[in-house]
Protein backbone atom coordinates (compact mmCIF):
# COMPACT_ATOMS: atom_id res chain seq x y z
CA MET A 1 2.88 -15.67 11.55
CA ASN A 2 2.93 -12.22 9.93
CA ARG A 3 2.49 -13.19 6.28
CA TYR A 4 0.34 -10.37 4.89
CA VAL A 5 2.82 -7.58 4.15
CA ALA A 6 1.87 -4.24 2.63
CA LEU A 7 4.40 -1.93 1.04
CA GLU A 8 3.31 1.67 1.49
CA GLY A 9 4.55 5.18 0.87
CA ILE A 10 3.96 8.15 -1.36
CA ASP A 11 4.28 7.91 -5.13
CA GLY A 12 7.92 7.42 -6.09
CA ALA A 13 8.96 5.71 -2.83
CA GLY A 14 10.03 2.50 -4.60
CA LYS A 15 7.31 0.11 -3.42
CA THR A 16 7.18 -1.98 -6.59
CA SER A 17 10.95 -2.45 -6.75
CA VAL A 18 11.19 -3.48 -3.10
CA SER A 19 8.19 -5.82 -3.42
CA THR A 20 9.78 -7.56 -6.41
CA ALA A 21 13.07 -8.07 -4.57
CA LEU A 22 11.40 -9.27 -1.35
CA ALA A 23 9.33 -11.78 -3.31
CA LEU A 24 12.50 -13.28 -4.79
CA LEU A 25 14.12 -13.56 -1.36
CA LEU A 26 11.06 -15.24 0.13
CA GLU A 27 10.82 -17.67 -2.78
CA GLU A 28 14.51 -18.51 -2.44
CA ALA A 29 13.78 -19.31 1.22
CA GLY A 30 11.17 -21.83 0.08
CA HIS A 31 7.96 -19.86 0.59
CA GLU A 32 5.02 -19.48 -1.76
CA VAL A 33 4.52 -15.78 -2.48
CA MET A 34 1.45 -14.06 -3.87
CA ARG A 35 2.15 -10.54 -5.12
CA VAL A 36 -0.80 -8.20 -5.54
CA ARG A 37 -1.27 -4.54 -6.28
CA GLU A 38 -3.93 -2.04 -5.36
CA PRO A 39 -6.09 -1.18 -7.05
CA GLY A 40 -6.14 -4.29 -9.20
CA GLY A 41 -5.56 -8.01 -8.95
CA THR A 42 -9.06 -9.03 -10.08
CA ALA A 43 -11.08 -8.31 -13.20
CA ALA A 44 -13.20 -5.80 -11.30
CA GLY A 45 -10.16 -4.29 -9.63
CA GLU A 46 -8.27 -3.81 -12.88
CA GLY A 47 -11.29 -2.11 -14.42
CA LEU A 48 -11.51 0.26 -11.46
CA ARG A 49 -7.75 0.82 -11.66
CA ARG A 50 -8.09 2.19 -15.17
CA ILE A 51 -10.76 4.63 -14.03
CA LEU A 52 -8.93 5.67 -10.87
CA LEU A 53 -5.43 6.14 -12.26
CA ASP A 54 -5.95 6.99 -15.93
CA GLY A 55 -9.54 8.12 -16.23
CA PRO A 56 -11.30 11.47 -15.95
CA PRO A 57 -11.53 13.35 -12.65
CA VAL A 58 -13.85 11.88 -10.03
CA THR A 59 -15.01 13.32 -6.71
CA PRO A 60 -12.95 12.48 -3.60
CA TRP A 61 -15.70 10.27 -2.16
CA ALA A 62 -16.23 8.45 -5.45
CA GLU A 63 -12.47 7.85 -5.50
CA ALA A 64 -12.47 6.50 -1.94
CA LEU A 65 -15.44 4.23 -2.57
CA MET A 66 -13.98 2.80 -5.78
CA PHE A 67 -10.71 2.00 -4.00
CA ALA A 68 -12.69 0.29 -1.23
CA ALA A 69 -14.70 -1.74 -3.75
CA ALA A 70 -11.59 -2.91 -5.62
CA ARG A 71 -9.94 -3.82 -2.31
CA ALA A 72 -12.92 -5.81 -1.03
CA GLN A 73 -12.91 -7.91 -4.20
CA LEU A 74 -9.14 -8.49 -3.97
CA VAL A 75 -9.32 -9.60 -0.35
CA THR A 76 -12.16 -12.02 -1.06
CA ASP A 77 -10.85 -13.50 -4.31
CA VAL A 78 -7.08 -13.48 -3.82
CA ILE A 79 -5.66 -12.45 -0.46
CA ARG A 80 -7.70 -14.56 1.96
CA PRO A 81 -7.34 -17.75 -0.14
CA ALA A 82 -3.58 -17.22 -0.39
CA LEU A 83 -3.22 -16.70 3.36
CA ASP A 84 -5.44 -19.71 4.07
CA ARG A 85 -3.12 -21.99 2.11
CA GLY A 86 -0.04 -20.64 3.92
CA ALA A 87 1.36 -18.30 1.27
CA TRP A 88 2.96 -14.95 1.92
CA VAL A 89 1.10 -12.00 0.42
CA LEU A 90 3.10 -8.96 -0.65
CA SER A 91 0.79 -6.09 -1.50
CA ASP A 92 1.89 -3.01 -3.43
CA ARG A 93 -0.39 -0.65 -1.47
CA SER A 94 -3.26 -1.56 0.85
CA VAL A 95 -6.06 -0.01 2.84
CA TYR A 96 -3.46 2.23 4.47
CA SER A 97 -3.02 4.03 1.15
CA SER A 98 -6.69 4.98 1.25
CA LEU A 99 -6.33 6.21 4.82
CA ALA A 100 -3.37 8.39 3.82
CA TYR A 101 -4.41 9.49 0.32
CA GLN A 102 -8.16 9.90 0.65
CA GLY A 103 -8.40 10.26 4.41
CA ALA A 104 -5.55 12.74 4.84
CA GLY A 105 -4.65 13.93 1.33
CA ARG A 106 -8.25 14.45 0.18
CA GLN A 107 -9.23 15.52 3.71
CA LEU A 108 -12.12 13.07 3.93
CA GLY A 109 -11.03 11.98 7.41
CA VAL A 110 -8.95 8.92 8.25
CA ASP A 111 -11.62 7.42 10.52
CA ARG A 112 -14.38 7.93 7.94
CA VAL A 113 -12.33 6.23 5.23
CA ARG A 114 -11.47 3.42 7.63
CA ARG A 115 -15.19 2.84 8.27
CA ILE A 116 -16.08 2.47 4.58
CA ASN A 117 -13.29 -0.09 4.09
CA GLN A 118 -13.93 -2.19 7.20
CA PRO A 119 -16.97 -4.15 5.93
CA GLY A 120 -15.12 -5.36 2.85
CA LEU A 121 -11.99 -6.36 4.76
CA GLY A 122 -13.32 -7.86 7.97
CA SER A 123 -10.29 -9.07 9.91
CA THR A 124 -8.01 -9.24 6.85
CA TRP A 125 -5.73 -6.26 7.38
CA PRO A 126 -1.97 -6.26 6.72
CA ASP A 127 0.06 -7.87 9.49
CA VAL A 128 3.08 -5.74 8.63
CA VAL A 129 3.22 -2.40 6.84
CA LEU A 130 6.62 -1.49 5.39
CA LEU A 131 6.39 2.28 5.06
CA LEU A 132 9.02 3.45 2.56
CA THR A 133 9.74 7.11 3.18
CA VAL A 134 11.15 9.69 0.79
CA SER A 135 10.63 13.43 0.72
CA PRO A 136 7.59 14.54 -1.28
CA GLN A 137 9.86 16.37 -3.71
CA GLN A 138 12.00 13.27 -4.20
CA GLY A 139 8.83 11.25 -4.77
CA LEU A 140 7.76 13.68 -7.49
CA ASP A 141 11.21 13.66 -9.09
CA ARG A 142 11.25 9.84 -9.26
CA GLN A 143 7.98 9.53 -11.19
CA ALA A 144 8.66 8.98 -14.87
CA ARG A 145 5.00 9.17 -15.88
CA PRO A 146 2.71 10.15 -12.99
CA ASP A 147 -0.82 8.75 -12.96
CA ARG A 148 -3.85 10.90 -12.16
CA ILE A 149 -3.32 10.70 -8.40
CA GLY A 150 0.47 10.88 -8.50
CA SER A 151 0.29 14.10 -10.50
CA GLN A 152 -1.65 16.03 -7.85
CA GLY A 153 1.39 18.10 -6.90
CA LEU A 154 3.74 18.73 -4.00
CA ALA A 155 1.22 20.03 -1.45
CA PHE A 156 -0.96 16.95 -1.93
CA LEU A 157 1.98 14.56 -1.49
CA GLU A 158 3.06 16.46 1.62
CA ALA A 159 -0.40 15.94 3.12
CA VAL A 160 -0.29 12.24 2.20
CA ALA A 161 3.19 11.85 3.75
CA LYS A 162 1.92 13.43 6.97
CA GLY A 163 -1.02 11.02 6.88
CA PHE A 164 1.30 8.02 6.61
CA ALA A 165 3.49 9.36 9.42
CA GLY A 166 0.45 9.69 11.65
CA LEU A 167 -0.67 6.14 10.89
CA ALA A 168 2.81 4.82 11.72
CA ARG A 169 2.74 6.67 15.06
CA ASP A 170 -0.71 5.32 15.86
CA GLU A 171 0.11 1.69 14.99
CA PRO A 172 3.77 1.12 15.89
CA ASP A 173 3.30 -2.64 16.27
CA ARG A 174 2.19 -2.92 12.65
CA PHE A 175 4.38 -0.35 10.91
CA VAL A 176 8.08 -0.56 10.05
CA VAL A 177 9.42 2.75 8.73
CA VAL A 178 12.22 2.36 6.17
CA ASP A 179 14.21 5.30 4.80
CA ALA A 180 13.85 4.76 1.06
CA GLY A 181 16.06 7.67 0.09
CA ARG A 182 19.10 5.42 0.50
CA PRO A 183 20.60 3.06 -2.12
CA MET A 184 18.30 0.17 -3.02
CA GLU A 185 20.48 -2.50 -1.43
CA GLN A 186 20.24 -0.71 1.94
CA VAL A 187 16.48 -0.26 1.62
CA LEU A 188 16.03 -3.94 0.74
CA ALA A 189 18.25 -5.07 3.63
CA ALA A 190 16.22 -3.02 6.11
CA ALA A 191 12.93 -4.35 4.73
CA TRP A 192 14.15 -7.97 4.76
CA ASN A 193 15.48 -7.66 8.31
CA ALA A 194 12.10 -6.34 9.42
CA LEU A 195 10.29 -9.32 7.87
CA GLU A 196 12.71 -11.81 9.40
CA ALA A 197 12.22 -10.23 12.83
CA ARG A 198 8.45 -10.59 12.57
CA ALA A 199 8.21 -13.96 10.81
């Protein structure tokens, strides 16, 4: 059963909106749903979120390590217990964001970022990654109030988008690529169909 679902994509792709709608559909179908966001979801994670998204500049490796720390706490405190009791977990971002943003966008190396996250995650990686794709310029245009990372500019988002595309090519059994430049009802239908096919 593929119940740990991550919604991924560059800033402005619509992850939060799609996650909200998918949660309602799953609940209407009789499932328990746990929605989480990264970074966040625990007291430690929310504290790190404030630093990472709204705080002063930090070095790329400090950024990567703080994301990994917040994620490890979330997996231990929230995600694994939810999966163990049979709930669906819908995550607004996941470890794959770190691979794309810090690994590719910050040029730290996807494999190096994967290695610093692995100890905190163990075997708890998303079963399905719904990669919502929009052009980097469209992603920028959609952001009403960019956070520190979302305001890094077009070249950075282009590098992140390429990172996500590479991850999707490398893990086709895990990734479902959804064109998020279409109307929301079409995006949601594609995402829901993908979950039904893998349930």
